[in-house]
Amino acid sequence: MNMHTGGNENRNIQPGHEWLNRFGWNARAESSFAEQSREGMFPARITADHGQKFKIVSERGEGWAELSGRQKYELEERSAFPAVGDWVLLRYLTETAPDGMIHGLLPRSSRISRRSAGTVPVEQLIAVNVDLLLLVAALNHDFNLRRLERYLVMAWNSGANPVILLSKADLAEDPETITAAVEAIAPGVPVIAVSAKENQGREQLEALLKPGLTIAMTGSSGAGKSTILNWLCGEELQATTEVREDDSRGRHTTTHRELFPLPQGAVMIDTPGMRELQLWEDEDGGWAEAFADIEKLAADCRFKDCRHEQEAGCAVLAAIRNGELERKRLDNYRRTERELKYQHAKENQRKRSQHRTGGKKELRRDKGAQRRHYELEPMD
């Protein structure tokens, strides 16, 4: 896997940038800012999104910011609004205060997103400019390999490098067997079993938290993401609650996405848990990457248009018969393929409709409603 190197060589520490360095400032951000900065603009990072207002950090420390009127007018797609992890161009409101107005976004190196709830396909950003995405799955009664496959589709499509964290390893009777099953559906992806309660797996996890890197965690409600954050930081940054004993499902304790600096040097974005992950995929091929083993087998099928159902010479079905491939994995492969094809068809239909009804003018008329919906919509 092509892991980002991180490290001190990327930090580019300069006088006045101490606050930025604590929140992931690196050579990539420095270069982007140098190319796009304008007179009177300063770099800042979005650390939390509260609707119309954004919590930010800049060389003056922590503050608050809003989008400029021009930005509100020009940003047409919901996914173009600032998100947690974004680097922005900021103009301070006064000579000394850290608060400001956002006049632009720097290019994103990655974008983690899903399809928003509702009948109209809309992309909902979870976090951006993430180097490592930790997919957290608890080793309790709620553990589900098929769900983890969906998270891998999202991860591979984001541009971030996935790492699977099997949390609450102290609850599993046979964690080695589960780890082996996870490794089978995620070849090349690091899989780490951790337990904050038993202090298990900390050394492996901390080896990834290099200075200058941005890490994000995502997973189901009750998977233990906030517990992991508190464990790594050595303090209670996020509230936690116990999961229900009957089904191991958790309640939301994290209510919004927020970025935290870690003592190890990296920064971590904690996100609310998801009860359901509706996939959103653009042209980056996350689905094919997540099911690369099936795609490789399919290349050996006798017919190029093989549907892997009952065709003669199907290499995929042969792999199921000889135990090389699990039937449930093939079923999930088909299910997610149908889901993404349906999403693409709906998105294309929406774009055609916008083109017929006035293109950008139509988008701008709808933008206010989009933004209000964006502010109110929870992760799940």
CSV table of C-alpha atoms in Angstrom, one decimal:
chain,number,residue,atom,x,y,z
A,1,MET,CA,0.0,0.0,0.0
A,2,ASN,CA,1.2,3.4,-0.9
A,3,MET,CA,1.4,5.0,2.6
A,4,HIS,CA,2.0,8.7,3.1
A,5,THR,CA,5.4,9.1,4.8
A,6,GLY,CA,4.7,12.1,7.0
A,7,GLY,CA,7.5,12.9,9.4
A,8,ASN,CA,9.3,16.0,10.4
A,9,GLU,CA,10.5,16.7,6.8
A,10,ASN,CA,6.9,17.7,5.9
A,11,ARG,CA,6.3,20.0,8.8
A,12,ASN,CA,7.9,23.2,7.4
A,13,ILE,CA,7.9,25.0,10.8
A,14,GLN,CA,8.1,28.7,10.6
A,15,PRO,CA,7.8,31.5,13.2
A,16,GLY,CA,4.2,32.3,13.8
A,17,HIS,CA,3.0,28.9,12.5
A,18,GLU,CA,3.2,27.1,15.9
A,19,TRP,CA,-0.6,26.8,16.1
A,20,LEU,CA,-0.8,25.6,12.5
A,21,ASN,CA,1.9,23.0,13.0
A,22,ARG,CA,-0.1,21.5,15.9
A,23,PHE,CA,-3.1,21.0,13.6
A,24,GLY,CA,-1.3,19.3,10.6
A,25,TRP,CA,0.4,22.1,8.7
A,26,ASN,CA,2.8,20.5,6.2
A,27,ALA,CA,4.6,21.1,3.0
A,28,ARG,CA,1.6,20.3,0.8
A,29,ALA,CA,-0.5,22.9,2.6
A,30,GLU,CA,2.3,25.4,2.5
A,31,SER,CA,2.7,25.0,-1.3
A,32,SER,CA,-1.0,25.3,-1.9
A,33,PHE,CA,-1.3,28.4,0.1
A,34,ALA,CA,1.7,30.0,-1.6
A,35,GLU,CA,0.1,29.4,-5.0
A,36,GLN,CA,-3.4,30.7,-4.1
A,37,SER,CA,-2.9,33.3,-1.4
A,38,ARG,CA,-3.9,36.9,-1.9
A,39,GLU,CA,-2.9,40.1,-0.1
A,40,GLY,CA,-4.3,40.2,3.4
A,41,MET,CA,-5.1,36.4,3.5
A,42,PHE,CA,-3.8,34.0,6.0
A,43,PRO,CA,-4.0,30.2,6.2
A,44,ALA,CA,-6.4,28.5,8.6
A,45,ARG,CA,-7.9,25.1,9.1
A,46,ILE,CA,-11.5,24.1,9.8
A,47,THR,CA,-11.5,22.1,13.1
A,48,ALA,CA,-15.3,21.8,13.5
A,49,ASP,CA,-18.4,22.7,11.5
A,50,HIS,CA,-21.3,24.2,13.3
A,51,GLY,CA,-23.5,25.2,10.3
A,52,GLN,CA,-23.1,28.8,9.5
A,53,LYS,CA,-20.0,29.1,11.7
A,54,PHE,CA,-16.8,27.2,11.6
A,55,LYS,CA,-14.3,26.6,14.4
A,56,ILE,CA,-10.9,27.3,13.0
A,57,VAL,CA,-7.2,27.4,14.0
A,58,SER,CA,-4.7,29.9,12.5
A,59,GLU,CA,-1.4,31.4,13.5
A,60,ARG,CA,-3.3,33.5,16.0
A,61,GLY,CA,-4.8,30.4,17.7
A,62,GLU,CA,-8.3,29.1,17.8
A,63,GLY,CA,-11.2,31.2,16.6
A,64,TRP,CA,-14.4,31.3,14.6
A,65,ALA,CA,-15.1,32.1,11.0
A,66,GLU,CA,-17.9,32.4,8.4
A,67,LEU,CA,-18.1,32.2,4.7
A,68,SER,CA,-17.8,35.5,2.9
A,69,GLY,CA,-20.9,36.6,1.0
A,70,ARG,CA,-19.2,36.1,-2.3
A,71,GLN,CA,-18.3,32.5,-1.3
A,72,LYS,CA,-21.8,31.7,-0.3
A,73,TYR,CA,-23.0,32.9,-3.7
A,74,GLU,CA,-20.4,31.2,-5.8
A,75,LEU,CA,-20.4,27.7,-4.1
A,76,GLU,CA,-23.0,25.8,-5.9
A,77,GLU,CA,-22.6,22.1,-4.8
A,78,ARG,CA,-23.1,21.2,-1.2
A,79,SER,CA,-19.9,19.3,-1.2
A,80,ALA,CA,-18.0,22.5,-2.1
A,81,PHE,CA,-18.7,24.1,1.3
A,82,PRO,CA,-16.0,24.0,3.9
A,83,ALA,CA,-15.6,20.7,5.8
A,84,VAL,CA,-13.6,19.6,8.8
A,85,GLY,CA,-10.0,19.3,7.7
A,86,ASP,CA,-10.2,22.0,5.0
A,87,TRP,CA,-7.4,24.5,4.7
A,88,VAL,CA,-8.9,27.9,3.9
A,89,LEU,CA,-7.9,31.5,3.0
A,90,LEU,CA,-8.8,33.7,5.9
A,91,ARG,CA,-9.1,37.4,6.3
A,92,TYR,CA,-9.1,38.5,10.0
A,93,LEU,CA,-11.9,40.7,11.2
A,94,THR,CA,-9.6,42.8,13.4
A,95,GLU,CA,-5.9,43.5,13.9
A,96,THR,CA,-5.5,41.0,16.8
A,97,ALA,CA,-8.5,38.7,17.1
A,98,PRO,CA,-8.3,35.1,15.7
A,99,ASP,CA,-11.8,35.3,14.2
A,100,GLY,CA,-12.2,35.9,10.4
A,101,MET,CA,-14.0,35.5,7.1
A,102,ILE,CA,-13.4,32.6,4.7
A,103,HIS,CA,-12.6,33.8,1.2
A,104,GLY,CA,-11.6,30.5,-0.4
A,105,LEU,CA,-10.6,26.8,0.1
A,106,LEU,CA,-7.2,25.3,-0.8
A,107,PRO,CA,-7.3,22.1,-3.0
A,108,ARG,CA,-8.2,19.0,-1.1
A,109,SER,CA,-5.9,16.0,-1.1
A,110,SER,CA,-8.7,13.6,-0.1
A,111,ARG,CA,-12.4,13.7,0.6
A,112,ILE,CA,-14.3,11.1,2.7
A,113,SER,CA,-17.9,11.1,1.9
A,114,ARG,CA,-21.1,9.1,1.7
A,115,ARG,CA,-24.5,9.6,0.1
A,116,SER,CA,-26.8,11.7,2.1
A,117,ALA,CA,-30.2,10.4,3.2
A,118,GLY,CA,-33.1,11.2,0.9
A,119,THR,CA,-34.3,10.5,-2.6
A,120,VAL,CA,-32.1,13.0,-4.4
A,121,PRO,CA,-28.4,11.8,-4.6
A,122,VAL,CA,-26.3,14.3,-2.7
A,123,GLU,CA,-22.8,13.9,-1.5
A,124,GLN,CA,-22.3,14.4,2.3
A,125,LEU,CA,-18.7,15.1,3.3
A,126,ILE,CA,-17.4,13.5,6.5
A,127,ALA,CA,-13.8,14.9,6.4
A,128,VAL,CA,-11.2,16.1,4.0
A,129,ASN,CA,-7.4,16.3,3.6
A,130,VAL,CA,-7.1,13.0,5.5
A,131,ASP,CA,-4.0,10.9,5.1
A,132,LEU,CA,-5.0,7.8,7.0
A,133,LEU,CA,-8.6,6.6,7.5
A,134,LEU,CA,-9.1,4.3,10.5
A,135,LEU,CA,-12.1,2.0,9.9
A,136,VAL,CA,-13.2,1.1,13.5
A,137,ALA,CA,-15.1,-2.1,14.0
A,138,ALA,CA,-15.8,-3.5,17.5
A,139,LEU,CA,-15.2,-7.2,18.2
A,140,ASN,CA,-18.6,-7.7,19.9
A,141,HIS,CA,-22.0,-8.9,18.8
A,142,ASP,CA,-22.3,-6.0,16.3
A,143,PHE,CA,-19.2,-7.1,14.3
A,144,ASN,CA,-20.1,-7.5,10.6
A,145,LEU,CA,-17.7,-8.3,7.7
A,146,ARG,CA,-20.1,-7.2,5.0
A,147,ARG,CA,-20.5,-3.8,6.6
A,148,LEU,CA,-16.7,-3.5,6.8
A,149,GLU,CA,-16.5,-4.2,3.1
A,150,ARG,CA,-18.8,-1.1,2.5
A,151,TYR,CA,-16.5,1.0,4.6
A,152,LEU,CA,-13.6,-0.1,2.5
A,153,VAL,CA,-15.4,1.0,-0.7
A,154,MET,CA,-15.7,4.5,0.9
A,155,ALA,CA,-12.1,4.5,2.1
A,156,TRP,CA,-10.5,3.5,-1.2
A,157,ASN,CA,-12.6,6.1,-3.0
A,158,SER,CA,-11.6,8.9,-0.7
A,159,GLY,CA,-7.9,9.1,-1.6
A,160,ALA,CA,-6.9,8.3,2.0
A,161,ASN,CA,-5.1,5.2,3.0
A,162,PRO,CA,-7.3,2.8,5.0
A,163,VAL,CA,-6.3,1.1,8.2
A,164,ILE,CA,-8.7,-1.3,10.0
A,165,LEU,CA,-8.9,-1.1,13.8
A,166,LEU,CA,-10.6,-4.0,15.5
A,167,SER,CA,-11.6,-2.3,18.8
A,168,LYS,CA,-12.7,-3.9,22.0
A,169,ALA,CA,-10.4,-6.9,21.3
A,170,ASP,CA,-10.8,-7.9,25.0
A,171,LEU,CA,-14.4,-8.9,24.2
A,172,ALA,CA,-13.5,-11.4,21.5
A,173,GLU,CA,-13.2,-15.1,22.3
A,174,ASP,CA,-11.0,-15.7,19.2
A,175,PRO,CA,-9.6,-12.4,17.9
A,176,GLU,CA,-7.0,-14.1,15.8
A,177,THR,CA,-9.6,-15.9,13.7
A,178,ILE,CA,-11.6,-12.7,13.2
A,179,THR,CA,-8.4,-10.8,12.3
A,180,ALA,CA,-7.6,-13.4,9.7
A,181,ALA,CA,-11.1,-13.1,8.2
A,182,VAL,CA,-10.7,-9.3,8.0
A,183,GLU,CA,-7.3,-9.6,6.3
A,184,ALA,CA,-8.9,-11.9,3.7
A,185,ILE,CA,-11.4,-9.2,2.6
A,186,ALA,CA,-8.8,-6.4,2.8
A,187,PRO,CA,-5.5,-7.5,1.2
A,188,GLY,CA,-2.7,-5.1,1.8
A,189,VAL,CA,-4.6,-3.1,4.4
A,190,PRO,CA,-3.1,-3.0,7.9
A,191,VAL,CA,-5.4,-4.6,10.5
A,192,ILE,CA,-4.8,-3.9,14.1
A,193,ALA,CA,-6.7,-5.4,17.1
A,194,VAL,CA,-6.8,-2.8,19.9
A,195,SER,CA,-8.3,-2.6,23.4
A,196,ALA,CA,-8.2,0.7,25.3
A,197,LYS,CA,-9.3,-1.2,28.4
A,198,GLU,CA,-6.3,-3.7,28.3
A,199,ASN,CA,-3.9,-1.2,26.6
A,200,GLN,CA,-3.6,-3.6,23.7
A,201,GLY,CA,-2.3,-2.6,20.3
A,202,ARG,CA,-1.3,0.9,21.3
A,203,GLU,CA,2.3,0.6,20.1
A,204,GLN,CA,1.2,-0.6,16.6
A,205,LEU,CA,-1.4,2.2,16.4
A,206,GLU,CA,1.0,5.0,17.6
A,207,ALA,CA,3.5,4.0,15.0
A,208,LEU,CA,1.1,5.4,12.4
A,209,LEU,CA,0.6,8.7,14.1
A,210,LYS,CA,3.5,10.6,12.6
A,211,PRO,CA,3.8,14.4,12.9
A,212,GLY,CA,2.2,16.3,10.0
A,213,LEU,CA,-0.4,13.5,9.2
A,214,THR,CA,-4.2,13.9,9.5
A,215,ILE,CA,-6.0,10.8,10.7
A,216,ALA,CA,-9.8,10.3,10.7
A,217,MET,CA,-11.9,7.6,12.4
A,218,THR,CA,-15.2,6.3,11.2
A,219,GLY,CA,-17.4,3.4,12.0
A,220,SER,CA,-20.6,2.3,13.5
A,221,SER,CA,-22.2,3.8,16.7
A,222,GLY,CA,-20.7,2.2,19.7
A,223,ALA,CA,-17.5,1.0,18.0
A,224,GLY,CA,-15.4,2.9,20.5
A,225,LYS,CA,-14.0,5.7,18.4
A,226,SER,CA,-14.2,8.4,21.2
A,227,THR,CA,-12.7,5.9,23.6
A,228,ILE,CA,-9.7,5.4,21.3
A,229,LEU,CA,-9.2,9.1,21.0
A,230,ASN,CA,-9.3,9.6,24.7
A,231,TRP,CA,-6.9,6.6,25.2
A,232,LEU,CA,-4.4,8.1,22.7
A,233,CYS,CA,-4.5,11.6,24.2
A,234,GLY,CA,-4.5,10.5,27.8
A,235,GLU,CA,-7.5,12.7,28.7
A,236,GLU,CA,-11.2,12.8,28.3
A,237,LEU,CA,-11.6,14.9,25.1
A,238,GLN,CA,-14.8,13.2,24.1
A,239,ALA,CA,-17.7,11.8,26.2
A,240,THR,CA,-18.3,8.0,26.0
A,241,THR,CA,-21.2,5.7,27.0
A,242,GLU,CA,-21.7,2.0,27.4
A,243,VAL,CA,-23.2,0.0,24.6
A,244,ARG,CA,-26.4,-2.0,25.0
A,245,GLU,CA,-25.7,-5.5,26.3
A,246,ASP,CA,-28.4,-7.2,24.3
A,247,ASP,CA,-27.2,-6.2,20.8
A,248,SER,CA,-23.9,-4.4,21.4
A,249,ARG,CA,-25.2,-1.3,19.7
A,250,GLY,CA,-24.1,2.1,20.9
A,251,ARG,CA,-25.7,5.5,21.3
A,252,HIS,CA,-24.3,8.7,19.7
A,253,THR,CA,-21.8,10.3,22.1
A,254,THR,CA,-20.0,12.3,19.4
A,255,THR,CA,-22.5,14.7,17.8
A,256,HIS,CA,-20.3,16.4,15.3
A,257,ARG,CA,-17.0,16.1,13.5
A,258,GLU,CA,-14.1,17.7,15.2
A,259,LEU,CA,-10.3,17.7,14.7
A,260,PHE,CA,-8.0,17.2,17.7
A,261,PRO,CA,-4.1,17.4,17.9
A,262,LEU,CA,-2.6,14.3,19.3
A,263,PRO,CA,0.5,14.2,21.6
A,264,GLN,CA,2.1,11.9,19.1
A,265,GLY,CA,2.2,14.7,16.6
A,266,ALA,CA,-0.6,13.8,14.2
A,267,VAL,CA,-4.1,15.2,14.3
A,268,MET,CA,-7.2,13.1,14.6
A,269,ILE,CA,-10.7,13.8,13.3
A,270,ASP,CA,-13.4,12.1,15.3
A,271,THR,CA,-16.8,11.6,13.6
A,272,PRO,CA,-20.3,10.6,14.8
A,273,GLY,CA,-21.1,6.9,14.4
A,274,MET,CA,-23.1,5.6,11.4
A,275,ARG,CA,-25.9,3.2,11.7
A,276,GLU,CA,-26.1,3.0,7.9
A,277,LEU,CA,-23.5,3.8,5.3
A,278,GLN,CA,-25.0,4.8,1.9
A,279,LEU,CA,-22.1,4.7,-0.5
A,280,TRP,CA,-21.0,7.6,-2.7
A,281,GLU,CA,-18.5,6.9,-5.4
A,282,ASP,CA,-17.1,9.2,-8.1
A,283,GLU,CA,-14.6,8.2,-10.7
A,284,ASP,CA,-11.8,7.0,-8.3
A,285,GLY,CA,-12.8,3.3,-8.4
A,286,GLY,CA,-13.1,2.6,-4.7
A,287,TRP,CA,-15.6,-0.2,-5.4
A,288,ALA,CA,-13.2,-2.1,-7.7
A,289,GLU,CA,-10.4,-1.6,-5.2
A,290,ALA,CA,-12.4,-2.9,-2.3
A,291,PHE,CA,-13.3,-6.1,-4.3
A,292,ALA,CA,-10.0,-6.4,-6.1
A,293,ASP,CA,-9.9,-10.2,-5.5
A,294,ILE,CA,-13.2,-10.7,-7.3
A,295,GLU,CA,-12.2,-8.4,-10.1
A,296,LYS,CA,-9.0,-10.3,-10.5
A,297,LEU,CA,-10.9,-13.6,-10.7
A,298,ALA,CA,-13.4,-12.1,-13.1
A,299,ALA,CA,-10.6,-11.4,-15.5
A,300,ASP,CA,-10.2,-15.1,-16.0
A,301,CYS,CA,-13.9,-15.8,-16.8
A,302,ARG,CA,-14.6,-17.3,-20.2
A,303,PHE,CA,-16.9,-14.5,-21.2
A,304,LYS,CA,-16.0,-10.8,-20.8
A,305,ASP,CA,-19.7,-10.0,-19.8
A,306,CYS,CA,-19.9,-12.8,-17.3
A,307,ARG,CA,-22.5,-12.1,-14.5
A,308,HIS,CA,-21.0,-14.7,-12.2
A,309,GLU,CA,-24.4,-16.4,-11.8
A,310,GLN,CA,-24.5,-19.7,-13.8
A,311,GLU,CA,-22.3,-19.1,-16.8
A,312,ALA,CA,-19.9,-21.8,-18.0
A,313,GLY,CA,-16.3,-21.1,-17.4
A,314,CYS,CA,-17.0,-18.6,-14.6
A,315,ALA,CA,-13.8,-18.2,-12.6
A,316,VAL,CA,-15.6,-16.5,-9.8
A,317,LEU,CA,-18.1,-19.3,-9.3
A,318,ALA,CA,-15.2,-21.8,-9.5
A,319,ALA,CA,-13.5,-19.9,-6.6
A,320,ILE,CA,-16.6,-20.3,-4.5
A,321,ARG,CA,-16.8,-24.0,-5.2
A,322,ASN,CA,-13.2,-24.6,-4.2
A,323,GLY,CA,-13.5,-22.5,-1.1
A,324,GLU,CA,-11.3,-19.7,-2.3
A,325,LEU,CA,-14.1,-17.1,-2.2
A,326,GLU,CA,-17.0,-16.8,0.2
A,327,ARG,CA,-20.5,-16.7,-1.3
A,328,LYS,CA,-21.6,-13.8,1.0
A,329,ARG,CA,-18.7,-11.7,-0.3
A,330,LEU,CA,-19.9,-12.2,-3.9
A,331,ASP,CA,-23.4,-11.3,-2.8
A,332,ASN,CA,-22.2,-8.0,-1.3
A,333,TYR,CA,-20.1,-7.4,-4.4
A,334,ARG,CA,-23.3,-7.6,-6.5
A,335,ARG,CA,-25.3,-5.6,-4.0
A,336,THR,CA,-22.9,-2.7,-3.8
A,337,GLU,CA,-22.5,-2.7,-7.6
A,338,ARG,CA,-26.3,-2.3,-8.1
A,339,GLU,CA,-26.4,0.4,-5.5
A,340,LEU,CA,-23.7,2.5,-7.1
A,341,LYS,CA,-25.2,2.0,-10.6
A,342,TYR,CA,-28.5,3.3,-9.3
A,343,GLN,CA,-26.8,6.3,-7.6
A,344,HIS,CA,-25.0,7.2,-10.9
A,345,ALA,CA,-28.2,7.0,-12.8
A,346,LYS,CA,-30.0,9.3,-10.4
A,347,GLU,CA,-27.1,11.7,-10.3
A,348,ASN,CA,-27.0,11.8,-14.1
A,349,GLN,CA,-30.7,12.4,-14.2
A,350,ARG,CA,-30.4,15.3,-11.7
A,351,LYS,CA,-27.7,16.9,-13.8
A,352,ARG,CA,-29.7,16.6,-17.0
A,353,SER,CA,-32.7,18.2,-15.2
A,354,GLN,CA,-30.5,21.1,-14.0
A,355,HIS,CA,-29.2,21.6,-17.5
A,356,ARG,CA,-32.8,21.8,-18.9
A,357,THR,CA,-34.0,24.2,-16.2
A,358,GLY,CA,-31.2,26.7,-16.3
A,359,GLY,CA,-28.0,25.1,-15.0
A,360,LYS,CA,-26.2,27.4,-12.5
A,361,LYS,CA,-29.2,29.7,-12.0
A,362,GLU,CA,-31.2,26.7,-10.9
A,363,LEU,CA,-28.4,25.5,-8.6
A,364,ARG,CA,-28.2,29.0,-7.0
A,365,ARG,CA,-32.0,29.0,-6.3
A,366,ASP,CA,-31.7,25.7,-4.6
A,367,LYS,CA,-28.5,26.4,-2.7
A,368,GLY,CA,-30.1,28.0,0.3
A,369,ALA,CA,-32.3,25.0,0.9
A,370,GLN,CA,-29.3,22.7,0.3
A,371,ARG,CA,-27.3,24.6,2.9
A,372,ARG,CA,-30.1,24.5,5.5
A,373,HIS,CA,-30.5,20.8,4.9
A,374,TYR,CA,-26.7,20.4,5.3
A,375,GLU,CA,-26.7,22.2,8.7
A,376,LEU,CA,-29.5,20.1,10.1
A,377,GLU,CA,-28.6,16.6,8.8
A,378,PRO,CA,-26.9,14.3,11.4
A,379,MET,CA,-24.5,11.7,10.5
A,380,ASP,CA,-27.1,9.1,11.5
